[in-house]
Structure formats: C-alpha cells, structure tokens
C-alpha positions as MATLAB code, in Angstrom:
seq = 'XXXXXXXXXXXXXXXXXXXXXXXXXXXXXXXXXXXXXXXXXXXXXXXXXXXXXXXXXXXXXXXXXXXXXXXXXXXXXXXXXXXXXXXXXXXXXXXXXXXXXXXXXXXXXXXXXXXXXXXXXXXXXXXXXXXXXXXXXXXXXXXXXXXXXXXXXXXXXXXXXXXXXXXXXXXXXXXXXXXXXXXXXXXXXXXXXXXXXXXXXXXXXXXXXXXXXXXXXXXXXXXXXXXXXXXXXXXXXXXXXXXXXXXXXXXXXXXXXXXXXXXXXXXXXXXXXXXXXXXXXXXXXXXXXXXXXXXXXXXXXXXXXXXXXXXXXXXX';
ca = [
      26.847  361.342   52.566;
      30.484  361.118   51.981;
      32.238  358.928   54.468;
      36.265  359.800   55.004;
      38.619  357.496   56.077;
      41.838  357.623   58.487;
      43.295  355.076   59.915;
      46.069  357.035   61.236;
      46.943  359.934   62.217;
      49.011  360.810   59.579;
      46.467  360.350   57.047;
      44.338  363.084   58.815;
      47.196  365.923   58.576;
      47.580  364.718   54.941;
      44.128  365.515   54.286;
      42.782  369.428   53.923;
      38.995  369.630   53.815;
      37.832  372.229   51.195;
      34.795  373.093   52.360;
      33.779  374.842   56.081;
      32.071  372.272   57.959;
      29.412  372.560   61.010;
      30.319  369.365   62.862;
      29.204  367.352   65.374;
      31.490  364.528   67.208;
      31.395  362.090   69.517;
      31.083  357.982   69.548;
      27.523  357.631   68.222;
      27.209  354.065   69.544;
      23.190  352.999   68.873;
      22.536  356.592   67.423;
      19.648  356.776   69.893;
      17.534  359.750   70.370;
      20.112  362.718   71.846;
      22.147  361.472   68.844;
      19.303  362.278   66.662;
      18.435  365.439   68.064;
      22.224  366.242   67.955;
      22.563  365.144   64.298;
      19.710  367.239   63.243;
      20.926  369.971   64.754;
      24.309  369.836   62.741;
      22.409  369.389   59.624;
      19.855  372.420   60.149;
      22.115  374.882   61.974;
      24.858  374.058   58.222;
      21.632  374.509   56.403;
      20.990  377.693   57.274;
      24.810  379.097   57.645;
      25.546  377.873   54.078;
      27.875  375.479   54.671;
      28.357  371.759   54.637;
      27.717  369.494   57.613;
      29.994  366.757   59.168;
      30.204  364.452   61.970;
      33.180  362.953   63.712;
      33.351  359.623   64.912;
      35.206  356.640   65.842;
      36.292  353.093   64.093;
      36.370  351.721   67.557;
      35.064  353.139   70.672;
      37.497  355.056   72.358;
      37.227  353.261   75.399;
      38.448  350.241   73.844;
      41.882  351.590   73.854;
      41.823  353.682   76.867;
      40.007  351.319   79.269;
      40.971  347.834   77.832;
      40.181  346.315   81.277;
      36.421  347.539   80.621;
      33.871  346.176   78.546;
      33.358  348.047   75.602;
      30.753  346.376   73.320;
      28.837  348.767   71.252;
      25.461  348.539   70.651;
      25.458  348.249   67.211;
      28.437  347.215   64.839;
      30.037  349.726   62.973;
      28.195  349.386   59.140;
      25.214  349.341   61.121;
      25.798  352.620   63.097;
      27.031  353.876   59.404;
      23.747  352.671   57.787;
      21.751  354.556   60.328;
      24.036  358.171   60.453;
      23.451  357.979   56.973;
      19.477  358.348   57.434;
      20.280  362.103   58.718;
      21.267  363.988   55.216;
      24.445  364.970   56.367;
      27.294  366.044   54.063;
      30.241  364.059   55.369;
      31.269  361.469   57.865;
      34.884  361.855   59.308;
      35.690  358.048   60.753;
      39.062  358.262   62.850;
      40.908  354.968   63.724;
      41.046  355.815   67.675;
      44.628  354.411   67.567;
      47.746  355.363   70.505;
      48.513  358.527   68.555;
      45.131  359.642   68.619;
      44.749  359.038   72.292;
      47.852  360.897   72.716;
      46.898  364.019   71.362;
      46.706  366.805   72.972;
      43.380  368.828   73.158;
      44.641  371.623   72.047;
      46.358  369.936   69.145;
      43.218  368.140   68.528;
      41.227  371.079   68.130;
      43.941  373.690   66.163;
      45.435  370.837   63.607;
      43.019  368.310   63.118;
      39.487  370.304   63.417;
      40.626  373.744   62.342;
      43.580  373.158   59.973;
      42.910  369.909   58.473;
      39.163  369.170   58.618;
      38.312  373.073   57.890;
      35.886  372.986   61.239;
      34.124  376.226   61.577;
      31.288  375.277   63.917;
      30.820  372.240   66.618;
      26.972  371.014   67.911;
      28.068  369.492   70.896;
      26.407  367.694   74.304;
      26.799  369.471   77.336;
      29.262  366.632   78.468;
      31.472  366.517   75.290;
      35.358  366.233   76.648;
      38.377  365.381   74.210;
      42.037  365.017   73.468;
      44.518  363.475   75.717;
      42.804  362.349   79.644;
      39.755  364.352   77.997;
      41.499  367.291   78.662;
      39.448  369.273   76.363;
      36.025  370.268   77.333;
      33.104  372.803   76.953;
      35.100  375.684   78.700;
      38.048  375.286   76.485;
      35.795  375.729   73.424;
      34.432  378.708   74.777;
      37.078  380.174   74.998;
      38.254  378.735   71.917;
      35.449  379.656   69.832;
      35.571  383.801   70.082;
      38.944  383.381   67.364;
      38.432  380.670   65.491;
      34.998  379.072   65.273;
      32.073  381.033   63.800;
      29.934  379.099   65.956;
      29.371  377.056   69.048;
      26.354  375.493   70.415;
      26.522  373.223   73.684;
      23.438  371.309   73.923;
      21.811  370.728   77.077;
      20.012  367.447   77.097;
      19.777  367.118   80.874;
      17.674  369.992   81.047;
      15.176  368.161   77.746;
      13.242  365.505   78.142;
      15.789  363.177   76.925;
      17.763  363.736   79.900;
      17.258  359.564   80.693;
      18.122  358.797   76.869;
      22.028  357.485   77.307;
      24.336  354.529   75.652;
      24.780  353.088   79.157;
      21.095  353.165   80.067;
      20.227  351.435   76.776;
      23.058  348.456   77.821;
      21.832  348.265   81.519;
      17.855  347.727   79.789;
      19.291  345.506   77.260;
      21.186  343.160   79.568;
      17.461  343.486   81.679;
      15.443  342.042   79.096;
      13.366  345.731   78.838;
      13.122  346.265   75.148;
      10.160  348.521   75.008;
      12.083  350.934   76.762;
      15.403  350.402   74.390;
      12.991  351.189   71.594;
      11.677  353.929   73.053;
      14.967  355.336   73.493;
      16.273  354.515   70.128;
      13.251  356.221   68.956;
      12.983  352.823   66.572;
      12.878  349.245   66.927;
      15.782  347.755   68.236;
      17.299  345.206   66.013;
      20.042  342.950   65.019;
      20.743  341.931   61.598;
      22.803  339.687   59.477;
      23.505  336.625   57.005;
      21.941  333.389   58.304;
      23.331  330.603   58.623;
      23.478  326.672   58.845;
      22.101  325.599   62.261;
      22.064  322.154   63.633;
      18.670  321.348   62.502;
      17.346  321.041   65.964;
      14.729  323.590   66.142;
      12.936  321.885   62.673;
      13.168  318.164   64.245;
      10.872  319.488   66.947;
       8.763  321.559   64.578;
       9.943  324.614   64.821;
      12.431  325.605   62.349;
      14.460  328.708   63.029;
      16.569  331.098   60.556;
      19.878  331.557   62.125;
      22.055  334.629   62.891;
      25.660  333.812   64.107;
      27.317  335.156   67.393;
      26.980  339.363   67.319;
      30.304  340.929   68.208;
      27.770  344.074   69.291;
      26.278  343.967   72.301;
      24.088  341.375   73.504;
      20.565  341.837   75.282;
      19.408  339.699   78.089;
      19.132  335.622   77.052;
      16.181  334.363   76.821;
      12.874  334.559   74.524;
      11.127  337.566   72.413;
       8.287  338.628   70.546;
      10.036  339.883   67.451;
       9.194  340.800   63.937;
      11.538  339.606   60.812;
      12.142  341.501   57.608;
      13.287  339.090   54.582;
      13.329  340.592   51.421;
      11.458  343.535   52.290;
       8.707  341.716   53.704;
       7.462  341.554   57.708;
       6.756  338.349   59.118;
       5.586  337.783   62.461;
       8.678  335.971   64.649;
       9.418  334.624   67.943;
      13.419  334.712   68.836;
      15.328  333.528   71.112;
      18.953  334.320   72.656;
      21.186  332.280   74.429;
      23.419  328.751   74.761;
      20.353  326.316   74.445;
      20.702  324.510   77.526;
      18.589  322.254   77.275;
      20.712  320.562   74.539;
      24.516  321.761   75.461;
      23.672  320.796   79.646;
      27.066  318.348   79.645;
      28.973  320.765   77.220;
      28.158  324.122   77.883;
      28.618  326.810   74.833;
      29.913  330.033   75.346;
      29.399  332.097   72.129;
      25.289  333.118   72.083;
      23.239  332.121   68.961;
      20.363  333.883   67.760;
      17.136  331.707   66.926;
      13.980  332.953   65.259;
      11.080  331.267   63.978;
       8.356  332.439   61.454;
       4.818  331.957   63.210;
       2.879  331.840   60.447;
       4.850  330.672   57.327;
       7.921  328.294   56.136;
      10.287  329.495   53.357;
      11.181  326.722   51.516;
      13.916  328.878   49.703;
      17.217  329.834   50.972;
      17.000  333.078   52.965;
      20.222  335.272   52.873;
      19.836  338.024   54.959;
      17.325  338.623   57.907;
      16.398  341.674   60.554;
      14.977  340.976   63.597;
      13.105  343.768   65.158;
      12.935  342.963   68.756;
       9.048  343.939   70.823;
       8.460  342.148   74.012;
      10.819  340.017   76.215;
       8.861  336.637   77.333;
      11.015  334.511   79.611;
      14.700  333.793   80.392;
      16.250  330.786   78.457;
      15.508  327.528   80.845;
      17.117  324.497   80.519;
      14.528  321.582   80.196;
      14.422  317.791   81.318;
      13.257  317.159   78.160;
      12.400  318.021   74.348;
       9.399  317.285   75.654;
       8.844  320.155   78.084;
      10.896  322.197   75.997;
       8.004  321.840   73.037;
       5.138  322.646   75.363;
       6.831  325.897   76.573;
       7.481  326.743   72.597;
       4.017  326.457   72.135;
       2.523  328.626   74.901;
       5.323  331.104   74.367;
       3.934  331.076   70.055;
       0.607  331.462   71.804;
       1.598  334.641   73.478;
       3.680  335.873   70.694;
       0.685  335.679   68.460;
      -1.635  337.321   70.757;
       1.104  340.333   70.999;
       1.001  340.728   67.373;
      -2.359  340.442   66.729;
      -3.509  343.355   69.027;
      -0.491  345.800   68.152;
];
C-alpha cells in the first residue's frame, strides 16, 4: 500500500495519478465493520475491473475544522487508523490535510479537478450517506448524475438496509464513553485497543503490590473511566491484564488531575526488563474508578477485581 501525501491543496493539483483508480473515501475513524465491508468492496470490485484501488481520507477529521465548537476525538490516532487500512490490500492511500481551502471547495470542483483530473478516479464505492465539497454540497444524486460521463462506475452502498445498519463511529463513542466494550468489539469486528510506549509512573501501583506498565494520556478518544479485563501484547506475546482508566482519586482527592492515565497490570507474571511498547486489548468493563478512604480499601477492591479478571480469562 502506497500512502500519498498533501498537505495542501496545491500539492494535490500538482500531482497527476497514472493509474485509474476504484476509490473509496470518507473519514475512516476506528475502521469498524461498514468500513471493512466498504474497503473490501473497493479492493474486489478494482480486482476484477483491472485497475488499481485507492481510498481517500483525512489527516484530521473534517469536523475538526468545520465544527471547532464540537468534539471531535477520533477513535483511533491517525498511524493507528493507517496501520489498520493497511490490513485491506489496497493499492494506494490518498491522505488530504482537511485544511480552509479544502473545506472551501466546491463539490463540483472537488469531484472534476481533484478526483477526475488529478487523482485519475474512475470509480467511487461509496455509503449511502456519503456527502462532500463545500456545506457537503455534493451527494449521492450529484454522482449519479455525474457518473453516466465520467466515471466507469458507481456503487452506493446501502448499509441501513444490511445488518450493519447499527455499526456507526458515533455509536462506537456513545458505548465507549458507557463502559460497553463487548459491543465496541463487536462492532470493530476486533478487539478494541489502545497502544503505545510506556512510560515512567509514580511507582504507586508496585508499593501496594501491584505494579502497572504505563501508557501516557491518548489524544484519541477515551472510553468510560474506570476498571477492565484486558489482555496485553509485549513483544508478541499475550499476557493476561487488568487496566484501569482514569485520574486515580484515591491519591490526587486534594489535587485533582485532569489528563487520564492508563494503568495495567500483568496477573500472572512481572517483567523485570524494560518493556517499550505495549497493546492493550480491552474485554470486559468491571467497575467505575472510586475514590477510596484508604490504600487500604483500595487493595482489597484490586484483589477481588484480579479475582474476577482471572475468572474471565480462564473460561474464555
């Protein structure tokens, strides 16, 4: 998969694609299961026509810039979303800079410079909702009509009529921010996960004898706070894990922190070298993050949540 660059707008009329491309376009944020089917439907329907396969998508969400009064957190960051498009065998990844220029454009400018002239476009896999261009001007009619001149083929999806028709970006961030992770991962179609470098935390969590690998504060979005069965990968290895999300209240009571850490211990090992790099694959939510009178307390709830952790993964 070749991935291609702009960051502005001028780099994209600079640029002339050699090769027809079947494309598909849209935000992709947590490449969740219409994604997929979308994605495989690029690559397949190229396949077969003989030509190469593409997807458009964004740096940024669009909404970032268009609604900066909204919250606009995507599910995963970008290399992450990258890591997983690149799972689906396709041919090239267009990645636009959404930038005032871009916003600006016109549909129809959208669609005759930068899809047919510049990015040699021939045929667009496309949800039923797809809009585009300036105030999302552009939309599945336009194409239509569009498509009988210049496009040797258009196919509008219709995943309201599938049995994906629940499977949406905002539903996964409403059952994120509820704590329901076995339905995120059945709507990913994969376990949900964050990932990262870990880092130096203060120590606590071993004092009380539970030592924790730390990730730092996710600029992606973040699920409900609180505690979860999880399972870590270190060096291509799965461990059993217990994580947990939040401001550790117990601890930070008189000086509340803002920025949410992410906690996970090992239930049945201690690396005693330096781990690097860790991904959490989130199961089961347990219980909201509580703010103890104690260590004391805090150490007997650690231990029956372990207990319950353990007994998760030792029947699934």
């Amino acid at each position: 998969m070749k991935i291609v660059e702009f960051e502005t707008l001028d780099q994209i009329t600079l640029h002339q694609q050699e090769n027809p491309v079947f494309i598909t376009m849209g935000a992709f944020d947590a490449i969740h299961l219409g994604h997929q089917d979308l994605i495989n439907k690029t690559v397949a329907t190229a396949k077969s026509n003989n030509v190469s396969s593409g997807l458009i998508t964004f740096h940024q969400h669009p909404r970032s810039i268009i609604q900066t009064s909204k919250s606009s957190s995507l599910v995963f960051p970008l290399n992450k979303k990258l890591n997983l498009i690149n799972e689906f065998n396709l041919d090239f990844v267009f990645l636009i800079h959404f930038t005032d220029e871009i916003m600006n454009l016109s549909h129809e400018d959208f669609f005759h410079k930068i899809l047919l002239n510049h990015l040699n476009v021939r045929g667009l896999i496309i949800g039923e909702n797809f809009c585009f261009g300036k105030n999302r001007k552009g939309n599945i009619s336009y194409l239509q009509n569009q498509s009988e001149n210049y496009l040797d083929l258009l196919e509008v999806v219709n995943i309201s009529e599938s049995n994906l028709s629940e499977v949406s970006t905002s539903n996964i961030k409403n059952h994120l921010k509820n704590g329901d992770i076995e339905l995120v991962n059945e709507y990913l179609g994969r376990k949900y996960s964050v990932e990262g470098l870990v880092i130096k935390g203060d120590g606590r969590g071993k004092q009380l004898g539970f030592p924790t690998l730390n990730l730092p504060p996710q600029s992606s979005f973040i699920p409900r706070a609180g505690v979860y069965i999880t399972t870590s990968q270190i060096n291509q290895k799965s461990y059993d894990s217990i994580t947990n999300i939040g401001t550790k209240p117990t601890f930070n009571f008189s000086n509340p922190i803002q920025e949410y850490t992410i906690e996970t211990h090992l239930l049945n090992c201690e690396f005693e070298e330096k781990v690097s790099l860790i991904k959490v694959e989130f199961h089961h939510f347990i219980r909201d993050e509580i703010q103890f009178e104690d260590q004391f307390e805090l150490i007997s709830q650690i231990q029956k949540d372990i207990i319950q952790a353990k007994e998760f993964h030792e029947s699934n």
